[in-house]
Amino acid sequence: MYRFLTLVLLLGVVVCLPLRGTDDEANAYIREADELKKNGSFSSAAEKYQAAAKFADSPVLQANAIQNASLCYRNAGLYGKEFDCLETLLKKYMPFVDFERAVMREYEIANDFYNGHRDVVYSWLPFIKDADRTAEIYEAALRNASCTELSPDARLRLGEIYLSRDEYQKAMAVYRQILSLHPDTKAARYASLELANLYIALARRGDGDGSWTHMAMTALKDFLEKYPKDPEAPWARKALDEVNALDAARIYSIGRYYHRMGRDDLARRYLIRVIRTHGASEQSVPSERLLSEIDKTYDAPPEDAPREAPYEYEFERHTIPMERNPIMVVPENSDGKWLLPIRDLAPDIHTDSREAVPPGKVDLNEF
């Protein structure tokens, strides 16, 4: 009986194991895919090529099948699935792939998606489109080759997508990469403007520590220094004035807050800072007025004017009342240590030296 059960279990394990394919089965799928491709059924042919890649044992045969599938998806207009095939080739079959050609094709697919291309989900329902994968494809292309001739524009478009999604941190990172990796390109000029505009927008929303304001100032000054005759230079100067006004308003509000809280020493620092660094701003005049109120001096009172004496507090001394317990320990609870009950003598002790010693109490001052 035991041998029979063991045999049944082994047979079940063998049946549950996945059947491994062979190159012969893969070649059979490839022949079917070739026939479908000749008939113009590119989407079905691509699925057959992918099935052949799963059954094939040889890495070369797998890579060739996936590459043929990517070409069929391209002919079918399914650029998203073509991108998936290219990513598989670049990650798993690098020695068998033309790396430069595959990456350039990823950039082309990303540009097509940026220009409005969307894959069709069902061929019989062409009006149902797949999701927008523009950012995903641009990210993959830049990850595979970050410094090609197409990289500056790709990063610029990727930053635009991030801004449309309100992903400001990612957009700033992309624009900074353009300025560091492609400093002398047209994309760098646009990136510097977009970065400054993004800093200004964040400073308008609220800038407690002034970080966005300072970064906007730096970005605008760098742009004016590098492109002094640019058509956008007047806008940059006007934006710089706006940033200075925002910074002045922020510093003045902090000084006014400290004045309301009674911290005129700190308020004076912020108000002086407004006058020194933003003297042409609208907040300079109210800063001077508030500073003059803080620094206003008063005439000394006459000698015969009555003066109020400082109020003195008088505290009364009270001792902590003592708990009266005549018997502290009884012999039954002393584990045989005492034969008689132990009484509490503390209430009979006099501790306050300012009062007379009542009769029957012991004066501690005598000891």
mmCIF file of C-alpha atoms in Angstrom:
data_model
loop_
_atom_site.group_PDB
_atom_site.id
_atom_site.type_symbol
_atom_site.label_atom_id
_atom_site.label_comp_id
_atom_site.label_asym_id
_atom_site.label_seq_id
_atom_site.Cartn_x
_atom_site.Cartn_y
_atom_site.Cartn_z
ATOM 1 C CA MET A 1 0.000 0.000 0.000
ATOM 2 C CA TYR A 2 2.817 2.378 0.878
ATOM 3 C CA ARG A 3 4.583 1.703 -2.437
ATOM 4 C CA PHE A 4 1.357 2.336 -4.326
ATOM 5 C CA LEU A 5 0.842 5.720 -2.669
ATOM 6 C CA THR A 6 4.453 6.683 -3.355
ATOM 7 C CA LEU A 7 4.047 5.751 -7.017
ATOM 8 C CA VAL A 8 0.868 7.821 -7.295
ATOM 9 C CA LEU A 9 2.560 10.861 -5.737
ATOM 10 C CA LEU A 10 5.558 10.612 -8.067
ATOM 11 C CA LEU A 11 3.258 10.290 -11.065
ATOM 12 C CA GLY A 12 1.352 13.387 -9.960
ATOM 13 C CA VAL A 13 4.551 15.387 -9.600
ATOM 14 C CA VAL A 14 5.710 14.360 -13.072
ATOM 15 C CA VAL A 15 2.359 15.309 -14.599
ATOM 16 C CA CYS A 16 2.415 18.713 -12.884
ATOM 17 C CA LEU A 17 5.890 19.572 -14.159
ATOM 18 C CA PRO A 18 5.872 21.997 -17.129
ATOM 19 C CA LEU A 19 6.724 20.357 -20.399
ATOM 20 C CA ARG A 20 9.915 21.733 -21.882
ATOM 21 C CA GLY A 21 9.778 22.784 -25.500
ATOM 22 C CA THR A 22 12.292 21.979 -28.221
ATOM 23 C CA ASP A 23 13.761 23.795 -31.174
ATOM 24 C CA ASP A 24 11.702 21.590 -33.503
ATOM 25 C CA GLU A 25 8.475 22.867 -31.975
ATOM 26 C CA ALA A 26 9.814 26.414 -32.142
ATOM 27 C CA ASN A 27 10.654 25.998 -35.832
ATOM 28 C CA ALA A 28 7.132 24.740 -36.456
ATOM 29 C CA TYR A 29 5.728 27.938 -34.933
ATOM 30 C CA ILE A 30 8.183 29.979 -36.982
ATOM 31 C CA ARG A 31 6.984 28.348 -40.216
ATOM 32 C CA GLU A 32 3.396 29.167 -39.306
ATOM 33 C CA ALA A 33 4.420 32.736 -38.512
ATOM 34 C CA ASP A 34 6.183 33.076 -41.859
ATOM 35 C CA GLU A 35 3.026 32.005 -43.681
ATOM 36 C CA LEU A 36 0.919 34.487 -41.729
ATOM 37 C CA LYS A 37 3.411 37.249 -42.455
ATOM 38 C CA LYS A 38 3.252 36.522 -46.187
ATOM 39 C CA ASN A 39 -0.535 36.807 -46.037
ATOM 40 C CA GLY A 40 -0.322 40.173 -44.268
ATOM 41 C CA SER A 41 -1.507 38.964 -40.843
ATOM 42 C CA PHE A 42 1.309 40.685 -39.003
ATOM 43 C CA SER A 43 -0.285 40.713 -35.553
ATOM 44 C CA SER A 44 -1.014 36.967 -35.640
ATOM 45 C CA ALA A 45 2.447 36.282 -37.029
ATOM 46 C CA ALA A 46 4.015 38.229 -34.158
ATOM 47 C CA GLU A 47 2.124 36.099 -31.633
ATOM 48 C CA LYS A 48 3.401 32.940 -33.339
ATOM 49 C CA TYR A 49 6.967 34.259 -33.221
ATOM 50 C CA GLN A 50 6.614 34.936 -29.514
ATOM 51 C CA ALA A 51 5.300 31.409 -28.973
ATOM 52 C CA ALA A 52 8.327 30.091 -30.858
ATOM 53 C CA ALA A 53 10.616 32.071 -28.547
ATOM 54 C CA LYS A 54 9.002 30.387 -25.529
ATOM 55 C CA PHE A 55 9.436 26.865 -26.949
ATOM 56 C CA ALA A 56 12.964 27.344 -28.313
ATOM 57 C CA ASP A 57 15.979 26.033 -26.415
ATOM 58 C CA SER A 58 18.655 27.919 -28.329
ATOM 59 C CA PRO A 59 19.228 31.559 -27.275
ATOM 60 C CA VAL A 60 19.955 32.455 -30.891
ATOM 61 C CA LEU A 61 16.629 31.026 -32.020
ATOM 62 C CA GLN A 62 14.846 32.848 -29.187
ATOM 63 C CA ALA A 63 16.452 36.170 -30.099
ATOM 64 C CA ASN A 64 15.629 35.761 -33.792
ATOM 65 C CA ALA A 65 12.011 34.905 -33.001
ATOM 66 C CA ILE A 66 11.564 37.958 -30.756
ATOM 67 C CA GLN A 67 13.234 40.176 -33.346
ATOM 68 C CA ASN A 68 10.863 38.916 -36.054
ATOM 69 C CA ALA A 69 7.959 39.531 -33.676
ATOM 70 C CA SER A 70 9.068 43.138 -33.197
ATOM 71 C CA LEU A 71 9.211 43.661 -36.966
ATOM 72 C CA CYS A 72 5.722 42.207 -37.376
ATOM 73 C CA TYR A 73 4.359 44.467 -34.640
ATOM 74 C CA ARG A 74 5.925 47.434 -36.430
ATOM 75 C CA ASN A 75 4.208 46.489 -39.681
ATOM 76 C CA ALA A 76 0.937 46.051 -37.784
ATOM 77 C CA GLY A 77 1.242 49.529 -36.265
ATOM 78 C CA LEU A 78 1.463 48.167 -32.707
ATOM 79 C CA TYR A 79 4.464 50.212 -31.631
ATOM 80 C CA GLY A 80 3.885 49.587 -27.931
ATOM 81 C CA LYS A 81 4.247 45.832 -28.362
ATOM 82 C CA GLU A 82 7.235 46.411 -30.617
ATOM 83 C CA PHE A 83 8.811 48.378 -27.766
ATOM 84 C CA ASP A 84 8.192 45.465 -25.381
ATOM 85 C CA CYS A 85 10.013 43.139 -27.773
ATOM 86 C CA LEU A 86 12.928 45.543 -28.077
ATOM 87 C CA GLU A 87 13.218 45.807 -24.295
ATOM 88 C CA THR A 88 13.286 42.016 -24.040
ATOM 89 C CA LEU A 89 16.050 41.846 -26.633
ATOM 90 C CA LEU A 90 18.119 44.537 -24.911
ATOM 91 C CA LYS A 91 17.774 42.978 -21.459
ATOM 92 C CA LYS A 92 18.096 39.241 -22.198
ATOM 93 C CA TYR A 93 19.733 38.878 -25.611
ATOM 94 C CA MET A 94 22.270 41.690 -25.743
ATOM 95 C CA PRO A 95 24.985 39.698 -27.630
ATOM 96 C CA PHE A 96 22.566 38.885 -30.463
ATOM 97 C CA VAL A 97 21.128 42.384 -30.985
ATOM 98 C CA ASP A 98 22.297 45.501 -32.816
ATOM 99 C CA PHE A 99 22.238 47.710 -29.723
ATOM 100 C CA GLU A 100 22.459 51.095 -31.440
ATOM 101 C CA ARG A 101 19.759 50.264 -33.946
ATOM 102 C CA ALA A 102 17.409 48.933 -31.256
ATOM 103 C CA VAL A 103 17.837 51.993 -29.028
ATOM 104 C CA MET A 104 17.344 54.406 -31.923
ATOM 105 C CA ARG A 105 14.142 52.573 -32.739
ATOM 106 C CA GLU A 106 12.981 53.081 -29.141
ATOM 107 C CA TYR A 107 13.550 56.818 -29.530
ATOM 108 C CA GLU A 108 11.524 56.771 -32.755
ATOM 109 C CA ILE A 109 8.674 54.904 -31.055
ATOM 110 C CA ALA A 110 8.693 57.404 -28.191
ATOM 111 C CA ASN A 111 8.484 60.289 -30.672
ATOM 112 C CA ASP A 112 5.549 58.596 -32.413
ATOM 113 C CA PHE A 113 3.724 58.256 -29.099
ATOM 114 C CA TYR A 114 4.528 61.884 -28.280
ATOM 115 C CA ASN A 115 2.979 62.921 -31.597
ATOM 116 C CA GLY A 116 -0.252 61.121 -30.748
ATOM 117 C CA HIS A 117 0.154 57.479 -31.718
ATOM 118 C CA ARG A 118 -1.736 54.920 -29.622
ATOM 119 C CA ASP A 119 -1.918 51.184 -30.128
ATOM 120 C CA VAL A 120 -5.254 49.650 -31.074
ATOM 121 C CA VAL A 121 -6.468 47.229 -28.405
ATOM 122 C CA TYR A 122 -8.728 45.184 -30.709
ATOM 123 C CA SER A 123 -8.288 45.085 -34.464
ATOM 124 C CA TRP A 124 -12.062 44.884 -35.006
ATOM 125 C CA LEU A 125 -12.607 47.920 -32.759
ATOM 126 C CA PRO A 126 -10.065 50.433 -34.046
ATOM 127 C CA PHE A 127 -11.542 53.316 -32.044
ATOM 128 C CA ILE A 128 -10.490 51.709 -28.711
ATOM 129 C CA LYS A 129 -6.946 52.830 -28.046
ATOM 130 C CA ASP A 130 -4.389 51.611 -25.553
ATOM 131 C CA ALA A 131 -2.885 53.767 -22.798
ATOM 132 C CA ASP A 132 -0.346 56.512 -23.388
ATOM 133 C CA ARG A 133 3.149 55.071 -22.871
ATOM 134 C CA THR A 134 5.173 58.061 -24.002
ATOM 135 C CA ALA A 135 6.913 58.699 -20.677
ATOM 136 C CA GLU A 136 7.640 55.003 -20.150
ATOM 137 C CA ILE A 137 9.287 54.619 -23.560
ATOM 138 C CA TYR A 138 11.302 57.838 -23.229
ATOM 139 C CA GLU A 139 12.542 56.727 -19.808
ATOM 140 C CA ALA A 140 13.609 53.336 -21.164
ATOM 141 C CA ALA A 141 15.373 54.860 -24.166
ATOM 142 C CA LEU A 142 17.253 57.347 -21.982
ATOM 143 C CA ARG A 143 18.143 54.587 -19.559
ATOM 144 C CA ASN A 144 19.623 52.477 -22.365
ATOM 145 C CA ALA A 145 21.474 55.361 -24.069
ATOM 146 C CA SER A 146 21.484 58.660 -22.188
ATOM 147 C CA CYS A 147 23.734 60.776 -24.413
ATOM 148 C CA THR A 148 22.695 60.341 -28.031
ATOM 149 C CA GLU A 149 21.818 63.030 -30.533
ATOM 150 C CA LEU A 150 18.144 62.470 -29.728
ATOM 151 C CA SER A 151 18.569 62.618 -25.946
ATOM 152 C CA PRO A 152 18.251 66.425 -25.441
ATOM 153 C CA ASP A 153 14.889 66.675 -27.187
ATOM 154 C CA ALA A 154 13.730 63.448 -25.544
ATOM 155 C CA ARG A 155 14.496 64.828 -22.085
ATOM 156 C CA LEU A 156 12.795 68.102 -22.944
ATOM 157 C CA ARG A 157 9.626 66.297 -24.017
ATOM 158 C CA LEU A 158 9.792 64.052 -20.966
ATOM 159 C CA GLY A 159 9.950 67.120 -18.732
ATOM 160 C CA GLU A 160 6.884 68.505 -20.480
ATOM 161 C CA ILE A 161 5.019 65.274 -19.749
ATOM 162 C CA TYR A 162 6.022 65.413 -16.084
ATOM 163 C CA LEU A 163 4.761 68.983 -15.828
ATOM 164 C CA SER A 164 1.412 67.989 -17.309
ATOM 165 C CA ARG A 165 1.143 65.334 -14.586
ATOM 166 C CA ASP A 166 2.183 67.768 -11.818
ATOM 167 C CA GLU A 167 5.295 65.679 -11.130
ATOM 168 C CA TYR A 168 7.471 68.701 -10.439
ATOM 169 C CA GLN A 169 10.400 66.922 -8.830
ATOM 170 C CA LYS A 170 10.842 64.630 -11.844
ATOM 171 C CA ALA A 171 10.551 67.578 -14.223
ATOM 172 C CA MET A 172 13.228 69.511 -12.330
ATOM 173 C CA ALA A 173 15.534 66.483 -12.385
ATOM 174 C CA VAL A 174 15.134 66.110 -16.162
ATOM 175 C CA TYR A 175 15.767 69.809 -16.851
ATOM 176 C CA ARG A 176 18.856 69.772 -14.651
ATOM 177 C CA GLN A 177 20.154 66.759 -16.568
ATOM 178 C CA ILE A 178 19.750 68.686 -19.811
ATOM 179 C CA LEU A 179 21.749 71.618 -18.428
ATOM 180 C CA SER A 180 24.533 69.339 -17.186
ATOM 181 C CA LEU A 181 24.708 66.811 -20.053
ATOM 182 C CA HIS A 182 23.773 69.047 -23.014
ATOM 183 C CA PRO A 183 24.838 72.582 -22.025
ATOM 184 C CA ASP A 184 25.294 74.079 -25.504
ATOM 185 C CA THR A 185 22.135 72.888 -27.226
ATOM 186 C CA LYS A 186 18.782 74.448 -28.002
ATOM 187 C CA ALA A 187 17.238 72.070 -25.520
ATOM 188 C CA ALA A 188 19.422 73.574 -22.781
ATOM 189 C CA ARG A 189 18.051 77.044 -23.534
ATOM 190 C CA TYR A 190 14.463 75.826 -23.306
ATOM 191 C CA ALA A 191 15.276 73.779 -20.207
ATOM 192 C CA SER A 192 16.698 76.803 -18.388
ATOM 193 C CA LEU A 193 13.537 78.789 -19.155
ATOM 194 C CA GLU A 194 11.243 75.956 -18.104
ATOM 195 C CA LEU A 195 13.225 75.414 -14.923
ATOM 196 C CA ALA A 196 13.066 79.095 -13.978
ATOM 197 C CA ASN A 197 9.350 79.230 -14.761
ATOM 198 C CA LEU A 198 8.770 76.150 -12.594
ATOM 199 C CA TYR A 199 10.665 77.699 -9.679
ATOM 200 C CA ILE A 200 8.592 80.880 -9.984
ATOM 201 C CA ALA A 201 5.325 78.919 -10.009
ATOM 202 C CA LEU A 202 6.344 77.047 -6.860
ATOM 203 C CA ALA A 203 7.434 80.290 -5.169
ATOM 204 C CA ARG A 204 4.009 81.835 -5.872
ATOM 205 C CA ARG A 205 2.271 78.983 -4.089
ATOM 206 C CA GLY A 206 4.222 79.513 -0.889
ATOM 207 C CA ASP A 207 7.881 79.616 -0.009
ATOM 208 C CA GLY A 208 8.442 79.511 3.726
ATOM 209 C CA ASP A 209 12.226 79.149 3.712
ATOM 210 C CA GLY A 210 12.775 81.015 0.429
ATOM 211 C CA SER A 211 14.365 78.050 -1.363
ATOM 212 C CA TRP A 212 12.206 78.251 -4.508
ATOM 213 C CA THR A 213 12.709 82.014 -4.665
ATOM 214 C CA HIS A 214 16.475 81.746 -4.443
ATOM 215 C CA MET A 215 16.613 78.962 -7.048
ATOM 216 C CA ALA A 216 14.442 81.045 -9.382
ATOM 217 C CA MET A 217 16.786 84.023 -8.954
ATOM 218 C CA THR A 218 19.807 81.859 -9.721
ATOM 219 C CA ALA A 219 18.180 80.302 -12.798
ATOM 220 C CA LEU A 220 17.097 83.673 -14.212
ATOM 221 C CA LYS A 221 20.483 85.291 -13.602
ATOM 222 C CA ASP A 222 22.258 82.358 -15.259
ATOM 223 C CA PHE A 223 19.950 82.609 -18.271
ATOM 224 C CA LEU A 224 20.515 86.360 -18.641
ATOM 225 C CA GLU A 225 24.255 85.882 -18.288
ATOM 226 C CA LYS A 226 24.395 83.158 -20.936
ATOM 227 C CA TYR A 227 21.760 84.574 -23.310
ATOM 228 C CA PRO A 228 21.802 88.363 -22.845
ATOM 229 C CA LYS A 229 20.359 89.076 -26.312
ATOM 230 C CA ASP A 230 17.832 86.265 -26.352
ATOM 231 C CA PRO A 231 14.234 87.159 -27.334
ATOM 232 C CA GLU A 232 13.138 85.869 -23.936
ATOM 233 C CA ALA A 233 15.573 88.129 -22.065
ATOM 234 C CA PRO A 234 12.924 90.843 -21.401
ATOM 235 C CA TRP A 235 10.652 88.220 -19.907
ATOM 236 C CA ALA A 236 13.515 86.962 -17.745
ATOM 237 C CA ARG A 237 14.187 90.480 -16.409
ATOM 238 C CA LYS A 238 10.510 91.005 -15.651
ATOM 239 C CA ALA A 239 10.333 87.613 -13.964
ATOM 240 C CA LEU A 240 13.407 88.489 -11.900
ATOM 241 C CA ASP A 241 11.640 91.621 -10.636
ATOM 242 C CA GLU A 242 8.631 89.508 -9.701
ATOM 243 C CA VAL A 243 10.820 87.049 -7.817
ATOM 244 C CA ASN A 244 12.474 89.892 -5.913
ATOM 245 C CA ALA A 245 9.022 91.208 -4.980
ATOM 246 C CA LEU A 246 7.976 87.759 -3.763
ATOM 247 C CA ASP A 247 11.110 87.469 -1.666
ATOM 248 C CA ALA A 248 10.605 90.947 -0.212
ATOM 249 C CA ALA A 249 6.994 90.162 0.700
ATOM 250 C CA ARG A 250 8.067 86.922 2.353
ATOM 251 C CA ILE A 251 10.783 88.576 4.465
ATOM 252 C CA TYR A 252 8.507 91.488 5.419
ATOM 253 C CA SER A 253 5.756 89.108 6.551
ATOM 254 C CA ILE A 254 8.241 87.291 8.787
ATOM 255 C CA GLY A 255 9.410 90.570 10.331
ATOM 256 C CA ARG A 256 5.833 91.695 10.926
ATOM 257 C CA TYR A 257 5.029 88.366 12.565
ATOM 258 C CA TYR A 258 7.922 88.678 15.017
ATOM 259 C CA HIS A 259 6.821 92.239 15.806
ATOM 260 C CA ARG A 260 3.327 91.023 16.690
ATOM 261 C CA MET A 261 4.827 88.337 18.910
ATOM 262 C CA GLY A 262 6.897 90.919 20.782
ATOM 263 C CA ARG A 263 10.254 89.779 19.367
ATOM 264 C CA ASP A 264 11.373 93.144 18.042
ATOM 265 C CA ASP A 265 15.010 92.066 18.064
ATOM 266 C CA LEU A 266 14.274 89.450 15.389
ATOM 267 C CA ALA A 267 11.767 91.664 13.570
ATOM 268 C CA ARG A 268 14.403 94.372 13.219
ATOM 269 C CA ARG A 269 16.748 91.958 11.383
ATOM 270 C CA TYR A 270 14.179 90.990 8.759
ATOM 271 C CA LEU A 271 12.986 94.545 8.190
ATOM 272 C CA ILE A 272 16.551 95.779 7.703
ATOM 273 C CA ARG A 273 17.107 92.917 5.262
ATOM 274 C CA VAL A 274 14.127 94.053 3.177
ATOM 275 C CA ILE A 275 15.492 97.604 3.022
ATOM 276 C CA ARG A 276 19.012 96.508 2.115
ATOM 277 C CA THR A 277 18.341 93.754 -0.433
ATOM 278 C CA HIS A 278 14.992 94.894 -1.886
ATOM 279 C CA GLY A 279 15.052 98.651 -1.552
ATOM 280 C CA ALA A 280 13.069 99.191 -4.762
ATOM 281 C CA SER A 281 10.240 96.851 -3.805
ATOM 282 C CA GLU A 282 6.811 97.827 -2.502
ATOM 283 C CA GLN A 283 7.612 96.354 0.902
ATOM 284 C CA SER A 284 10.537 98.694 1.534
ATOM 285 C CA VAL A 285 8.298 101.626 2.594
ATOM 286 C CA PRO A 286 6.179 99.687 5.128
ATOM 287 C CA SER A 287 9.375 98.051 6.372
ATOM 288 C CA GLU A 288 10.879 101.479 7.099
ATOM 289 C CA ARG A 289 7.710 102.607 8.865
ATOM 290 C CA LEU A 290 7.536 99.526 11.053
ATOM 291 C CA LEU A 291 11.235 99.769 11.793
ATOM 292 C CA SER A 292 10.816 103.405 12.882
ATOM 293 C CA GLU A 293 8.001 102.385 15.233
ATOM 294 C CA ILE A 294 10.173 99.687 16.768
ATOM 295 C CA ASP A 295 13.125 102.058 17.251
ATOM 296 C CA LYS A 296 10.974 104.966 18.581
ATOM 297 C CA THR A 297 12.362 106.547 21.800
ATOM 298 C CA TYR A 298 10.321 108.201 24.575
ATOM 299 C CA ASP A 299 11.058 111.156 26.949
ATOM 300 C CA ALA A 300 12.134 110.214 30.448
ATOM 301 C CA PRO A 301 9.492 110.862 33.160
ATOM 302 C CA PRO A 302 10.091 113.819 35.546
ATOM 303 C CA GLU A 303 11.876 113.312 38.830
ATOM 304 C CA ASP A 304 8.806 113.961 40.983
ATOM 305 C CA ALA A 305 6.664 111.514 39.068
ATOM 306 C CA PRO A 306 5.388 108.729 41.288
ATOM 307 C CA ARG A 307 7.027 105.444 40.623
ATOM 308 C CA GLU A 308 5.408 102.137 41.258
ATOM 309 C CA ALA A 309 7.297 99.848 43.588
ATOM 310 C CA PRO A 310 7.817 96.342 42.365
ATOM 311 C CA TYR A 311 5.267 93.949 43.719
ATOM 312 C CA GLU A 312 6.657 91.439 46.173
ATOM 313 C CA TYR A 313 5.093 88.063 46.621
ATOM 314 C CA GLU A 314 4.898 86.620 50.131
ATOM 315 C CA PHE A 315 4.617 82.883 50.437
ATOM 316 C CA GLU A 316 3.424 81.042 53.525
ATOM 317 C CA ARG A 317 5.232 77.994 54.746
ATOM 318 C CA HIS A 318 3.201 74.890 55.401
ATOM 319 C CA THR A 319 4.498 71.521 56.395
ATOM 320 C CA ILE A 320 3.267 68.397 54.721
ATOM 321 C CA PRO A 321 0.623 66.837 56.930
ATOM 322 C CA MET A 322 1.793 63.577 58.366
ATOM 323 C CA GLU A 323 -0.297 60.447 58.297
ATOM 324 C CA ARG A 324 -1.249 59.264 61.772
ATOM 325 C CA ASN A 325 -1.131 55.518 62.243
ATOM 326 C CA PRO A 326 -0.649 54.432 65.852
ATOM 327 C CA ILE A 327 0.384 50.900 64.987
ATOM 328 C CA MET A 328 2.759 50.380 62.072
ATOM 329 C CA VAL A 329 3.465 46.651 62.352
ATOM 330 C CA VAL A 330 1.741 43.941 64.339
ATOM 331 C CA PRO A 331 3.629 40.825 65.469
ATOM 332 C CA GLU A 332 1.549 38.591 63.194
ATOM 333 C CA ASN A 333 2.872 40.426 60.110
ATOM 334 C CA SER A 334 6.531 40.712 61.195
ATOM 335 C CA ASP A 335 7.559 37.134 60.374
ATOM 336 C CA GLY A 336 8.368 36.562 64.034
ATOM 337 C CA LYS A 337 10.665 39.600 64.309
ATOM 338 C CA TRP A 338 8.630 41.572 66.876
ATOM 339 C CA LEU A 339 6.836 40.358 69.957
ATOM 340 C CA LEU A 340 4.932 43.592 70.514
ATOM 341 C CA PRO A 341 3.186 45.916 68.052
ATOM 342 C CA ILE A 342 5.335 48.746 66.662
ATOM 343 C CA ARG A 343 3.639 52.107 67.074
ATOM 344 C CA ASP A 344 4.106 55.209 64.916
ATOM 345 C CA LEU A 345 5.774 57.911 67.014
ATOM 346 C CA ALA A 346 5.939 60.532 64.219
ATOM 347 C CA PRO A 347 2.776 62.418 65.245
ATOM 348 C CA ASP A 348 4.330 62.919 68.678
ATOM 349 C CA ILE A 349 7.410 64.681 67.257
ATOM 350 C CA HIS A 350 7.439 68.486 66.935
ATOM 351 C CA THR A 351 9.103 69.698 63.702
ATOM 352 C CA ASP A 352 8.070 73.368 63.261
ATOM 353 C CA SER A 353 10.656 75.542 65.037
ATOM 354 C CA ARG A 354 8.474 78.654 64.872
ATOM 355 C CA GLU A 355 5.832 77.278 67.210
ATOM 356 C CA ALA A 356 6.050 76.407 70.871
ATOM 357 C CA VAL A 357 6.518 72.787 71.730
ATOM 358 C CA PRO A 358 3.225 71.366 72.908
ATOM 359 C CA PRO A 359 3.320 69.233 75.996
ATOM 360 C CA GLY A 360 3.935 65.596 75.380
ATOM 361 C CA LYS A 361 5.988 66.135 72.179
ATOM 362 C CA VAL A 362 9.696 65.917 71.503
ATOM 363 C CA ASP A 363 11.543 68.966 70.110
ATOM 364 C CA LEU A 364 13.910 67.938 67.298
ATOM 365 C CA ASN A 365 15.879 71.191 67.605
ATOM 366 C CA GLU A 366 17.370 69.900 70.839
ATOM 367 C CA PHE A 367 19.271 67.162 69.019
#
